[in-house]
Short mmCIF file of C-alpha atoms in Angstrom, two decimals:
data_model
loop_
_atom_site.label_atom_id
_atom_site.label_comp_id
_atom_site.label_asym_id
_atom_site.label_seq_id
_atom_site.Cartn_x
_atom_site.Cartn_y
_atom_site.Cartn_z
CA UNK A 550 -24.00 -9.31 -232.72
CA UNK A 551 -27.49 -7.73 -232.01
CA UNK A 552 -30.01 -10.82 -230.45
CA UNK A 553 -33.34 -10.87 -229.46
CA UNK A 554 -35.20 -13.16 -227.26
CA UNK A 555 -39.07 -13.79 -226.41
CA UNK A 556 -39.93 -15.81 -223.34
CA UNK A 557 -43.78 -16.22 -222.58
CA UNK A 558 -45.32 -17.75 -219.30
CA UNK A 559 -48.69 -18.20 -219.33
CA UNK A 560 -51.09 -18.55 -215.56
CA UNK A 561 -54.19 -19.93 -215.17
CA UNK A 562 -54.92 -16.88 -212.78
CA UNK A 563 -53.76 -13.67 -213.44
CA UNK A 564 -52.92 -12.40 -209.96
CA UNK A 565 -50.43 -15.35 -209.99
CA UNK A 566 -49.04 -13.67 -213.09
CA UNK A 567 -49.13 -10.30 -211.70
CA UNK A 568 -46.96 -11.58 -208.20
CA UNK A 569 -44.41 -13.44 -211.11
CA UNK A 570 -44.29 -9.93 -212.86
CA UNK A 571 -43.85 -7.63 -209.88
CA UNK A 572 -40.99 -10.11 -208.51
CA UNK A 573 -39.19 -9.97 -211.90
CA UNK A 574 -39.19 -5.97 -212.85
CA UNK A 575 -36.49 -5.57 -209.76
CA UNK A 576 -34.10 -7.62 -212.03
CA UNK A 577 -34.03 -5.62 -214.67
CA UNK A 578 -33.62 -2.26 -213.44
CA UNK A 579 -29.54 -2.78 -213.04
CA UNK A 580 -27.78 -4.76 -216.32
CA UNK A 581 -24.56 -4.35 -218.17
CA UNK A 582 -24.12 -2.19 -220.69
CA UNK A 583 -25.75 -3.06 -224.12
CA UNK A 584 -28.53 -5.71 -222.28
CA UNK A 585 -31.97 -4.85 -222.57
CA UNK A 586 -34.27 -6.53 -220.38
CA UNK A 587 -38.05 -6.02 -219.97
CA UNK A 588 -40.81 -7.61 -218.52
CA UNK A 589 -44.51 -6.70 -218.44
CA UNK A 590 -48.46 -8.56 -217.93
CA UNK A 591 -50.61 -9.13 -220.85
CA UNK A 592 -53.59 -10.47 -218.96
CA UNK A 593 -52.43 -14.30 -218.03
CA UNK A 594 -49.35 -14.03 -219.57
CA UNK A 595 -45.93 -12.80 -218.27
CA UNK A 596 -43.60 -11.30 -221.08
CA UNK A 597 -39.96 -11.26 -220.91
CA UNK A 598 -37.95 -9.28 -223.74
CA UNK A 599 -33.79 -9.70 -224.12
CA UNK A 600 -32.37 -7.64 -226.09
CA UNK A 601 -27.91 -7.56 -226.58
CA UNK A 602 -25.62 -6.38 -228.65
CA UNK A 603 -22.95 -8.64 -227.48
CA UNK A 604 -22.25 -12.33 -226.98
CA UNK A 605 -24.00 -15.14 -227.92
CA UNK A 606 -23.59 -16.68 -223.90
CA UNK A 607 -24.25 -13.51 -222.59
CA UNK A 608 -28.23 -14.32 -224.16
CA UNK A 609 -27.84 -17.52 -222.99
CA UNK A 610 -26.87 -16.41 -219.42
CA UNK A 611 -29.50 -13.63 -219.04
CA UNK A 612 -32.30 -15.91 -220.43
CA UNK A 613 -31.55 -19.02 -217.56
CA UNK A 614 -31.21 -15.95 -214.88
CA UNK A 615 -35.18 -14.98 -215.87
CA UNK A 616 -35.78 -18.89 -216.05
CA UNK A 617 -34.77 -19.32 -212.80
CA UNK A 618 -35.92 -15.99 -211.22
CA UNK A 619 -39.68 -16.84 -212.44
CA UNK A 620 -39.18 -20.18 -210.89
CA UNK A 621 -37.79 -18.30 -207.67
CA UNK A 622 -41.11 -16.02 -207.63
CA UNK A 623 -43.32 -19.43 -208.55
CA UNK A 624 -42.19 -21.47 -206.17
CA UNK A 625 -43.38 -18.27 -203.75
CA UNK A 626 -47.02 -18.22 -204.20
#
């Protein structure tokens, strides 16, 4: 099954966004086969995109691994 998933964090200062951003891209340089992950800065806001063809808990998985590495990279600054 092809999924898609949006997450959006928004900073009140955009260097704090751009630290969250550059601590994320390492992640998803290196996933399994038929996972898409991106993540880029749109001013104040960091942008995840998922994208599988696959499971259903595979989304689910992938999406609390960028929840928690944004936290990871937060709880940093």
């Amino acid at each position: 099954m092809r999924m898609h998933a949006k997450i959006t964090c928004t900073y009140a200062d955009e260097q704090v966004c751009k630290a969250v951003v550059a601590a994320l891209v390492p992640d998803n340089l290196r996933v399994p086969r038929g996972l898409r992950v991106s993540t880029i800065r749109d001013g104040k806001r960091a942008v995840t995109e998922v994208q599988l063809d696959g499971r259903v808990e595979t989304l689910l998985a992938t999406i609390d691994d960028v929840l928690a590495c944004t936290l990871a990279a937060e709880s940093m600054l």
